[in-house]
Amino acid sequence: MEVITYKCPNCGGDLTFDPASGKYKCEYCLSSFTQEEAERANPKAAEALNGEDDAADAQKESSTEETKGETEQGEAVVYTCPNCGAEIVTDATTAATYCFYCHNPVVLSGRLSGEYMPDFVLPFKISKEQAIEKFLSFTRKKHFIPKDFFEKSQVQKMTGVYFPYWIYGGDFETDYIARGRKVRVWQTGDVEYTETSIYDVRREGEVRVDGLSRNALNKADRDLIECVQPYRLEEMQPFSMGYLSGFQAEKRDIEQQQIAPELKKELETMARGAMRNEANEYISLEQEKMNLSPKQENWRYVLFPVWTLTYPGKDGKVYYYAMNGQTGTINGDFPYERKRALLTSAVSALLVLIVMLIGGYFA
C-alpha cells in the first residue's frame, strides 16, 4: 500500500489543495501550483494514480510490507508516516488523512486504485475558514445553544471529508400502459347529466436521466450526508490524488448491485411521472404498468466534498453536523440548553406579570 504526500518543489513543505484558488498551496513558503505543476513535482503520486507501480509493488511485496507499514488490527489498519515515521491508524475505508504527530497530509493510494479508483471528484469550493464562518453565522441564529459550542477549540475540529457516491443515469425506452378516465358534465333544463368514458392509454417514448446519486459508505450517517445535497455535478473533475491532499477521504464499501434496485425504482417513478404528463388530458389514470428498457446505462464512482463537525453534548449525546463543501448547505441536530431556556421563559413570564400588575394598579 503506497503512502503518498505532495511536497512543495521550492521548499519541500507539504502541499494541500486550496478550495479558494483551486491550486495547491505550501503553508511554509506560500507558493502555489496548478494541478499539473504539483503532479510534475511529485511523479510518484502520478505513477500511483496511473497504476504504473503495481508490477513493482507485486515483486517487492515481502520486502516493502514493513517499510510501507501496513498491518491489520481487526478493522483498523496501521501505516507508517513517510514524513516522521509515526504510525497512522485508520479504518478499512480511509483513503486520505493526517499524521497525528506531524500533521503531514497523506493519501493512501492503494485504497483508491484499480476498481476502487474514482471516475470523478467534486473538489472543495469552500475553505475551512469560510466553512467555519458560514457555520457560526448559521448557528448564532439558533437560540439556547451552549456557549462552549462556539469556542475556537470546538469549531476548529471541523474536518473536510470526501465521501464516496455512486451516480446513475442513462437513456431508457419507456412503454406505459394505463386505464384513463374522462368525465363530461352538462345540463339540459333542470337535469344534469354526467358521462364517464374509459380509455386504454398507451404512451411510448425515451427518457434521459442523469445525476441519481447514493452514498456508497456504510459507516456514514446517510440521512445527514444526503441532506446537504444537491451538488453541481457539472463541476466534476477527472479524479486526481492531489485533490485529496489536506483532506480526509473515504473509499466505497457499497457496490452498484446493492443500490441498483433503489435507484432503478426512483428512475421508474420519474419515468412514470413523465408519461403521466404526456397523458394529462385524462382526469385519472389507473391500473398503470411501466416497462423500462435501457439503451445506455452509466455508473460513475465520484467523491463528494463535505465539511463535518461533531459536538459532545453535556446530555451524553454526540451531535453531528455536515456542510456541503461546494454550496455551503448545512444539516445537523443542534444542542439545546434546557435550563437556560426555562430560566429565560420564567424571567419573561415574570416581566409580563409585573407589567400587568403595574397596569392594573394605575388603572
Tab-separated table of C-alpha atoms in Angstrom:
chain	number	residue	atom	x	y	z
A	1	MET	CA	0.000	0.000	0.000
A	2	GLU	CA	1.593	3.247	-1.180
A	3	VAL	CA	1.552	6.227	1.212
A	4	ILE	CA	1.744	9.448	-0.804
A	5	THR	CA	2.438	13.024	0.224
A	6	TYR	CA	2.594	16.044	-2.060
A	7	LYS	CA	5.716	18.143	-1.443
A	8	CYS	CA	6.493	21.719	-2.461
A	9	PRO	CA	9.214	21.796	-5.167
A	10	ASN	CA	10.549	25.065	-3.712
A	11	CYS	CA	10.983	24.256	-0.025
A	12	GLY	CA	9.910	20.635	0.466
A	13	GLY	CA	6.925	21.595	2.641
A	14	ASP	CA	3.531	19.897	2.458
A	15	LEU	CA	1.233	20.831	-0.430
A	16	THR	CA	-2.506	20.887	0.190
A	17	PHE	CA	-5.368	21.638	-2.165
A	18	ASP	CA	-6.758	25.147	-1.623
A	19	PRO	CA	-10.517	25.356	-2.383
A	20	ALA	CA	-10.497	29.156	-2.721
A	21	SER	CA	-7.919	29.286	-5.541
A	22	GLY	CA	-8.263	25.772	-6.937
A	23	LYS	CA	-4.474	25.407	-6.666
A	24	TYR	CA	-2.047	23.558	-4.422
A	25	LYS	CA	-0.525	25.736	-1.702
A	26	CYS	CA	2.504	25.414	0.534
A	27	GLU	CA	1.860	26.773	4.026
A	28	TYR	CA	5.600	27.277	4.604
A	29	CYS	CA	6.856	29.328	1.643
A	30	LEU	CA	3.343	30.342	0.482
A	31	SER	CA	3.979	29.122	-3.071
A	32	SER	CA	1.043	27.910	-5.139
A	33	PHE	CA	0.940	25.457	-8.030
A	34	THR	CA	-1.526	24.212	-10.604
A	35	GLN	CA	-2.520	20.557	-10.605
A	36	GLU	CA	-0.146	19.840	-13.490
A	37	GLU	CA	2.753	21.556	-11.714
A	38	ALA	CA	2.057	19.702	-8.442
A	39	GLU	CA	1.940	16.339	-10.212
A	40	ARG	CA	5.142	17.065	-12.164
A	41	ALA	CA	6.873	17.868	-8.883
A	42	ASN	CA	5.504	14.659	-7.328
A	43	PRO	CA	5.836	11.987	-10.041
A	44	LYS	CA	5.338	9.178	-7.534
A	45	ALA	CA	1.765	10.352	-6.995
A	46	ALA	CA	1.085	10.372	-10.732
A	47	GLU	CA	2.538	6.865	-11.048
A	48	ALA	CA	0.290	5.610	-8.247
A	49	LEU	CA	-2.742	7.149	-9.916
A	50	ASN	CA	-1.911	5.576	-13.262
A	51	GLY	CA	-1.115	2.238	-11.724
A	52	GLU	CA	2.437	2.256	-13.086
A	53	ASP	CA	3.930	0.950	-9.862
A	54	ASP	CA	1.594	-2.048	-9.457
A	55	ALA	CA	4.008	-4.522	-11.025
A	56	ALA	CA	6.926	-3.267	-8.957
A	57	ASP	CA	4.845	-3.447	-5.814
A	58	ALA	CA	3.891	-7.030	-6.562
A	59	GLN	CA	7.541	-8.024	-6.990
A	60	LYS	CA	8.607	-6.275	-3.796
A	61	GLU	CA	5.608	-7.156	-1.665
A	62	SER	CA	7.510	-9.039	1.007
A	63	SER	CA	10.340	-6.512	1.282
A	64	THR	CA	8.199	-3.379	1.210
A	65	GLU	CA	5.489	-4.544	3.599
A	66	GLU	CA	7.456	-3.385	6.597
A	67	THR	CA	8.612	-0.068	5.089
A	68	LYS	CA	5.154	0.801	3.905
A	69	GLY	CA	3.946	-0.142	7.336
A	70	GLU	CA	0.603	-1.786	6.626
A	71	THR	CA	-0.645	-4.166	9.325
A	72	GLU	CA	-4.141	-5.345	10.113
A	73	GLN	CA	-5.528	-4.849	13.642
A	74	GLY	CA	-9.117	-6.043	13.460
A	75	GLU	CA	-10.892	-3.408	11.403
A	76	ALA	CA	-8.056	-0.894	11.852
A	77	VAL	CA	-5.072	-0.581	9.526
A	78	VAL	CA	-1.736	0.925	10.557
A	79	TYR	CA	0.575	2.808	8.168
A	80	THR	CA	3.940	4.473	8.632
A	81	CYS	CA	4.049	8.233	8.061
A	82	PRO	CA	6.694	8.929	5.366
A	83	ASN	CA	7.460	12.290	6.979
A	84	CYS	CA	8.142	11.477	10.641
A	85	GLY	CA	7.936	7.683	10.832
A	86	ALA	CA	4.996	7.653	13.239
A	87	GLU	CA	2.210	5.109	12.877
A	88	ILE	CA	-1.023	6.264	11.255
A	89	VAL	CA	-4.049	4.279	12.408
A	90	THR	CA	-7.013	4.229	10.032
A	91	ASP	CA	-10.044	2.079	9.480
A	92	ALA	CA	-10.595	-0.080	6.428
A	93	THR	CA	-12.228	2.604	4.272
A	94	THR	CA	-9.972	5.631	4.952
A	95	ALA	CA	-8.193	6.795	1.792
A	96	ALA	CA	-6.679	10.130	2.887
A	97	THR	CA	-5.885	11.504	6.345
A	98	TYR	CA	-3.334	13.364	8.517
A	99	CYS	CA	-0.472	12.152	10.659
A	100	PHE	CA	-1.499	12.808	14.277
A	101	TYR	CA	2.050	13.807	15.257
A	102	CYS	CA	3.466	15.937	12.427
A	103	HIS	CA	0.113	16.787	10.745
A	104	ASN	CA	1.541	15.689	7.410
A	105	PRO	CA	-1.328	15.100	4.920
A	106	VAL	CA	-1.101	11.627	3.382
A	107	VAL	CA	-3.005	9.822	0.652
A	108	LEU	CA	-3.245	6.029	0.873
A	109	SER	CA	-3.185	5.417	-2.858
A	110	GLY	CA	-3.857	1.680	-2.711
A	111	ARG	CA	-7.297	2.383	-1.293
A	112	LEU	CA	-8.224	4.252	-4.475
A	113	SER	CA	-6.567	2.145	-7.145
A	114	GLY	CA	-7.841	-0.422	-9.615
A	115	GLU	CA	-11.589	-0.927	-9.367
A	116	TYR	CA	-11.720	1.444	-6.389
A	117	MET	CA	-10.295	4.409	-8.301
A	118	PRO	CA	-12.989	7.112	-8.556
A	119	ASP	CA	-14.007	8.269	-12.016
A	120	PHE	CA	-14.515	11.856	-10.902
A	121	VAL	CA	-14.153	14.149	-7.915
A	122	LEU	CA	-16.036	17.287	-6.937
A	123	PRO	CA	-13.272	19.464	-5.435
A	124	PHE	CA	-13.936	21.541	-2.331
A	125	LYS	CA	-15.009	25.084	-3.216
A	126	ILE	CA	-15.347	26.284	0.388
A	127	SER	CA	-12.200	26.612	2.519
A	128	LYS	CA	-12.094	25.673	6.187
A	129	GLU	CA	-12.118	29.338	7.227
A	130	GLN	CA	-15.166	30.004	5.044
A	131	ALA	CA	-16.885	26.852	6.336
A	132	ILE	CA	-16.371	27.913	9.961
A	133	GLU	CA	-17.657	31.431	9.219
A	134	LYS	CA	-20.757	30.100	7.452
A	135	PHE	CA	-21.386	27.566	10.203
A	136	LEU	CA	-21.112	30.105	13.042
A	137	SER	CA	-23.284	32.587	11.159
A	138	PHE	CA	-25.936	29.894	10.783
A	139	THR	CA	-25.810	28.580	14.346
A	140	ARG	CA	-25.798	32.007	16.040
A	141	LYS	CA	-29.343	32.460	14.776
A	142	LYS	CA	-30.365	29.477	16.903
A	143	HIS	CA	-31.455	30.058	20.487
A	144	PHE	CA	-30.218	28.402	23.681
A	145	ILE	CA	-27.162	26.679	22.182
A	146	PRO	CA	-24.439	26.067	24.830
A	147	LYS	CA	-21.727	28.747	24.850
A	148	ASP	CA	-18.870	26.250	24.586
A	149	PHE	CA	-20.322	25.184	21.264
A	150	PHE	CA	-18.858	28.388	19.766
A	151	GLU	CA	-15.399	28.099	21.331
A	152	LYS	CA	-12.498	28.234	18.895
A	153	SER	CA	-11.158	24.860	20.028
A	154	GLN	CA	-14.538	23.330	19.206
A	155	VAL	CA	-15.166	24.788	15.738
A	156	GLN	CA	-11.539	24.197	14.683
A	157	LYS	CA	-12.357	20.479	14.782
A	158	MET	CA	-14.276	20.926	11.528
A	159	THR	CA	-12.892	18.430	9.018
A	160	GLY	CA	-13.130	18.261	5.249
A	161	VAL	CA	-14.026	14.760	4.084
A	162	TYR	CA	-14.539	13.347	0.597
A	163	PHE	CA	-17.400	10.839	0.726
A	164	PRO	CA	-17.853	8.150	-1.969
A	165	TYR	CA	-21.006	8.208	-4.096
A	166	TRP	CA	-22.444	6.255	-6.974
A	167	ILE	CA	-24.099	8.327	-9.722
A	168	TYR	CA	-26.520	6.541	-12.042
A	169	GLY	CA	-28.183	7.592	-15.289
A	170	GLY	CA	-28.631	6.827	-18.935
A	171	ASP	CA	-31.089	6.664	-21.860
A	172	PHE	CA	-34.182	4.486	-21.493
A	173	GLU	CA	-37.086	3.461	-23.723
A	174	THR	CA	-40.445	3.601	-21.959
A	175	ASP	CA	-43.671	1.698	-22.577
A	176	TYR	CA	-46.509	2.990	-20.393
A	177	ILE	CA	-49.971	1.388	-20.231
A	178	ALA	CA	-52.901	2.552	-18.082
A	179	ARG	CA	-56.663	2.909	-17.893
A	180	GLY	CA	-57.678	6.550	-18.372
A	181	ARG	CA	-60.916	8.234	-17.363
A	182	LYS	CA	-62.618	11.294	-18.811
A	183	VAL	CA	-65.776	12.870	-17.421
A	184	ARG	CA	-68.157	15.203	-19.281
A	185	VAL	CA	-70.900	17.038	-17.401
A	186	TRP	CA	-73.729	19.038	-18.990
A	187	GLN	CA	-77.189	20.258	-18.050
A	188	THR	CA	-80.449	20.236	-20.013
A	189	GLY	CA	-83.243	22.086	-18.322
A	190	ASP	CA	-83.318	21.026	-14.700
A	191	VAL	CA	-81.474	17.778	-15.392
A	192	GLU	CA	-77.675	17.414	-15.010
A	193	TYR	CA	-76.000	14.650	-16.989
A	194	THR	CA	-72.628	13.040	-16.350
A	195	GLU	CA	-70.835	10.949	-18.938
A	196	THR	CA	-67.807	8.882	-17.910
A	197	SER	CA	-65.599	7.463	-20.647
A	198	ILE	CA	-62.917	4.844	-20.056
A	199	TYR	CA	-59.926	4.550	-22.404
A	200	ASP	CA	-56.999	2.250	-22.823
A	201	VAL	CA	-53.980	4.555	-22.655
A	202	ARG	CA	-50.569	3.786	-24.042
A	203	ARG	CA	-47.549	6.051	-24.283
A	204	GLU	CA	-44.125	5.200	-25.650
A	205	GLY	CA	-41.052	7.345	-25.607
A	206	GLU	CA	-37.498	7.881	-24.448
A	207	VAL	CA	-36.318	9.229	-21.109
A	208	ARG	CA	-32.833	10.550	-20.367
A	209	VAL	CA	-31.868	10.675	-16.696
A	210	ASP	CA	-28.600	11.677	-15.074
A	211	GLY	CA	-27.456	12.522	-11.564
A	212	LEU	CA	-29.301	9.922	-9.469
A	213	SER	CA	-26.854	9.511	-6.588
A	214	ARG	CA	-26.449	7.436	-3.447
A	215	ASN	CA	-23.845	7.423	-0.680
A	216	ALA	CA	-21.521	4.440	-1.040
A	217	LEU	CA	-20.200	4.254	2.548
A	218	ASN	CA	-21.893	2.106	5.174
A	219	LYS	CA	-20.484	3.922	8.204
A	220	ALA	CA	-21.657	7.366	7.034
A	221	ASP	CA	-24.701	8.973	8.630
A	222	ARG	CA	-26.708	8.591	5.456
A	223	ASP	CA	-29.532	10.985	6.311
A	224	LEU	CA	-27.076	13.668	7.441
A	225	ILE	CA	-24.869	13.423	4.358
A	226	GLU	CA	-27.725	13.098	1.867
A	227	CYS	CA	-29.475	16.191	3.249
A	228	VAL	CA	-26.649	18.551	2.217
A	229	GLN	CA	-27.333	17.760	-1.449
A	230	PRO	CA	-27.698	18.742	-4.259
A	231	TYR	CA	-24.255	19.227	-5.775
A	232	ARG	CA	-23.456	20.962	-9.053
A	233	LEU	CA	-22.402	17.854	-10.948
A	234	GLU	CA	-21.309	19.844	-13.989
A	235	GLU	CA	-18.257	20.913	-11.934
A	236	MET	CA	-16.939	17.358	-11.563
A	237	GLN	CA	-13.279	16.892	-12.447
A	238	PRO	CA	-11.411	13.744	-13.574
A	239	PHE	CA	-10.048	12.136	-10.426
A	240	SER	CA	-6.579	13.116	-9.237
A	241	MET	CA	-4.947	12.162	-5.942
A	242	GLY	CA	-3.893	15.768	-5.442
A	243	TYR	CA	-7.439	16.919	-4.682
A	244	LEU	CA	-7.328	14.762	-1.540
A	245	SER	CA	-4.184	16.352	-0.092
A	246	GLY	CA	-5.107	18.270	3.044
A	247	PHE	CA	-8.451	16.491	3.470
A	248	GLN	CA	-9.733	13.177	4.645
A	249	ALA	CA	-11.256	10.761	2.157
A	250	GLU	CA	-13.176	7.513	2.311
A	251	LYS	CA	-13.374	4.699	-0.208
A	252	ARG	CA	-16.628	2.972	-1.018
A	253	ASP	CA	-17.792	-0.214	0.645
A	254	ILE	CA	-21.224	-0.313	-1.049
A	255	GLU	CA	-21.281	-1.703	-4.579
A	256	GLN	CA	-23.531	-0.976	-7.555
A	257	GLN	CA	-25.629	-4.091	-7.195
A	258	GLN	CA	-26.543	-3.184	-3.612
A	259	ILE	CA	-28.136	0.139	-4.520
A	260	ALA	CA	-29.212	-0.590	-8.105
A	261	PRO	CA	-32.779	-1.706	-7.129
A	262	GLU	CA	-33.322	1.504	-5.133
A	263	LEU	CA	-32.038	3.770	-7.904
A	264	LYS	CA	-33.957	1.937	-10.622
A	265	LYS	CA	-37.141	2.254	-8.589
A	266	GLU	CA	-36.520	6.018	-8.357
A	267	LEU	CA	-35.875	6.088	-12.099
A	268	GLU	CA	-39.157	4.268	-12.767
A	269	THR	CA	-41.032	6.784	-10.602
A	270	MET	CA	-39.530	9.654	-12.590
A	271	ALA	CA	-40.329	7.988	-15.926
A	272	ARG	CA	-43.902	7.258	-14.821
A	273	GLY	CA	-44.302	10.921	-13.909
A	274	ALA	CA	-43.077	11.955	-17.361
A	275	MET	CA	-45.549	9.589	-19.056
A	276	ARG	CA	-48.415	10.869	-16.889
A	277	ASN	CA	-47.621	14.383	-18.029
A	278	GLU	CA	-47.937	13.172	-21.619
A	279	ALA	CA	-51.409	11.818	-20.801
A	280	ASN	CA	-52.665	14.835	-18.892
A	281	GLU	CA	-55.952	15.010	-20.841
A	282	TYR	CA	-57.347	12.302	-18.550
A	283	ILE	CA	-58.663	13.218	-15.101
A	284	SER	CA	-57.322	9.969	-13.652
A	285	LEU	CA	-55.031	7.127	-14.654
A	286	GLU	CA	-55.399	3.670	-13.099
A	287	GLN	CA	-54.035	0.150	-13.495
A	288	GLU	CA	-50.677	1.573	-14.562
A	289	LYS	CA	-47.903	-0.593	-15.968
A	290	MET	CA	-44.450	0.673	-16.866
A	291	ASN	CA	-41.700	-1.103	-18.768
A	292	LEU	CA	-38.237	0.449	-18.960
A	293	SER	CA	-35.625	-0.795	-21.413
A	294	PRO	CA	-32.139	0.679	-21.052
A	295	LYS	CA	-30.489	1.801	-24.279
A	296	GLN	CA	-27.458	3.003	-22.355
A	297	GLU	CA	-26.702	2.944	-18.615
A	298	ASN	CA	-23.988	4.986	-16.891
A	299	TRP	CA	-22.468	4.308	-13.485
A	300	ARG	CA	-19.892	6.748	-12.136
A	301	TYR	CA	-17.934	6.487	-8.909
A	302	VAL	CA	-17.452	10.025	-7.532
A	303	LEU	CA	-16.088	11.672	-4.372
A	304	PHE	CA	-18.276	14.474	-2.943
A	305	PRO	CA	-16.889	17.163	-0.564
A	306	VAL	CA	-18.407	17.534	2.924
A	307	TRP	CA	-17.293	19.597	5.930
A	308	THR	CA	-18.108	17.680	9.120
A	309	LEU	CA	-18.173	18.632	12.784
A	310	THR	CA	-19.077	16.796	15.986
A	311	TYR	CA	-20.020	18.181	19.383
A	312	PRO	CA	-20.121	16.054	22.560
A	313	GLY	CA	-23.201	17.356	24.398
A	314	LYS	CA	-23.486	17.555	28.161
A	315	ASP	CA	-26.510	15.271	27.850
A	316	GLY	CA	-24.192	12.462	26.729
A	317	LYS	CA	-25.323	12.695	23.119
A	318	VAL	CA	-22.866	13.346	20.276
A	319	TYR	CA	-24.204	15.897	17.798
A	320	TYR	CA	-23.182	15.608	14.152
A	321	TYR	CA	-23.168	18.355	11.523
A	322	ALA	CA	-22.430	18.377	7.820
A	323	MET	CA	-21.906	21.143	5.278
A	324	ASN	CA	-21.833	20.780	1.515
A	325	GLY	CA	-18.224	21.613	0.618
A	326	GLN	CA	-19.328	23.092	-2.694
A	327	THR	CA	-22.544	25.044	-1.929
A	328	GLY	CA	-22.439	25.555	1.865
A	329	THR	CA	-25.767	23.835	2.629
A	330	ILE	CA	-25.854	22.834	6.334
A	331	ASN	CA	-27.617	19.953	8.047
A	332	GLY	CA	-27.458	18.684	11.620
A	333	ASP	CA	-29.013	18.384	15.051
A	334	PHE	CA	-28.200	21.275	17.387
A	335	PRO	CA	-27.744	21.021	21.183
A	336	TYR	CA	-30.315	22.742	23.388
A	337	GLU	CA	-29.587	24.208	26.823
A	338	ARG	CA	-32.826	23.369	28.607
A	339	LYS	CA	-32.085	25.120	31.921
A	340	ARG	CA	-31.227	28.357	30.166
A	341	ALA	CA	-34.407	28.161	28.093
A	342	LEU	CA	-36.550	27.548	31.202
A	343	LEU	CA	-34.884	30.437	33.045
A	344	THR	CA	-35.493	32.779	30.107
A	345	SER	CA	-39.135	31.713	29.943
A	346	ALA	CA	-39.565	32.251	33.692
A	347	VAL	CA	-37.993	35.721	33.576
A	348	SER	CA	-40.167	36.683	30.587
A	349	ALA	CA	-43.303	35.483	32.363
A	350	LEU	CA	-42.344	37.430	35.490
A	351	LEU	CA	-41.805	40.626	33.481
A	352	VAL	CA	-45.193	40.215	31.796
A	353	LEU	CA	-46.841	39.710	35.205
A	354	ILE	CA	-45.171	42.834	36.637
A	355	VAL	CA	-46.306	44.923	33.652
A	356	MET	CA	-49.860	43.644	34.053
A	357	LEU	CA	-49.870	44.401	37.796
A	358	ILE	CA	-48.499	47.896	37.244
A	359	GLY	CA	-51.062	48.498	34.521
A	360	GLY	CA	-53.880	47.306	36.813
A	361	TYR	CA	-52.628	49.489	39.712
A	362	PHE	CA	-52.633	52.706	37.661
A	363	ALA	CA	-55.942	51.817	36.076
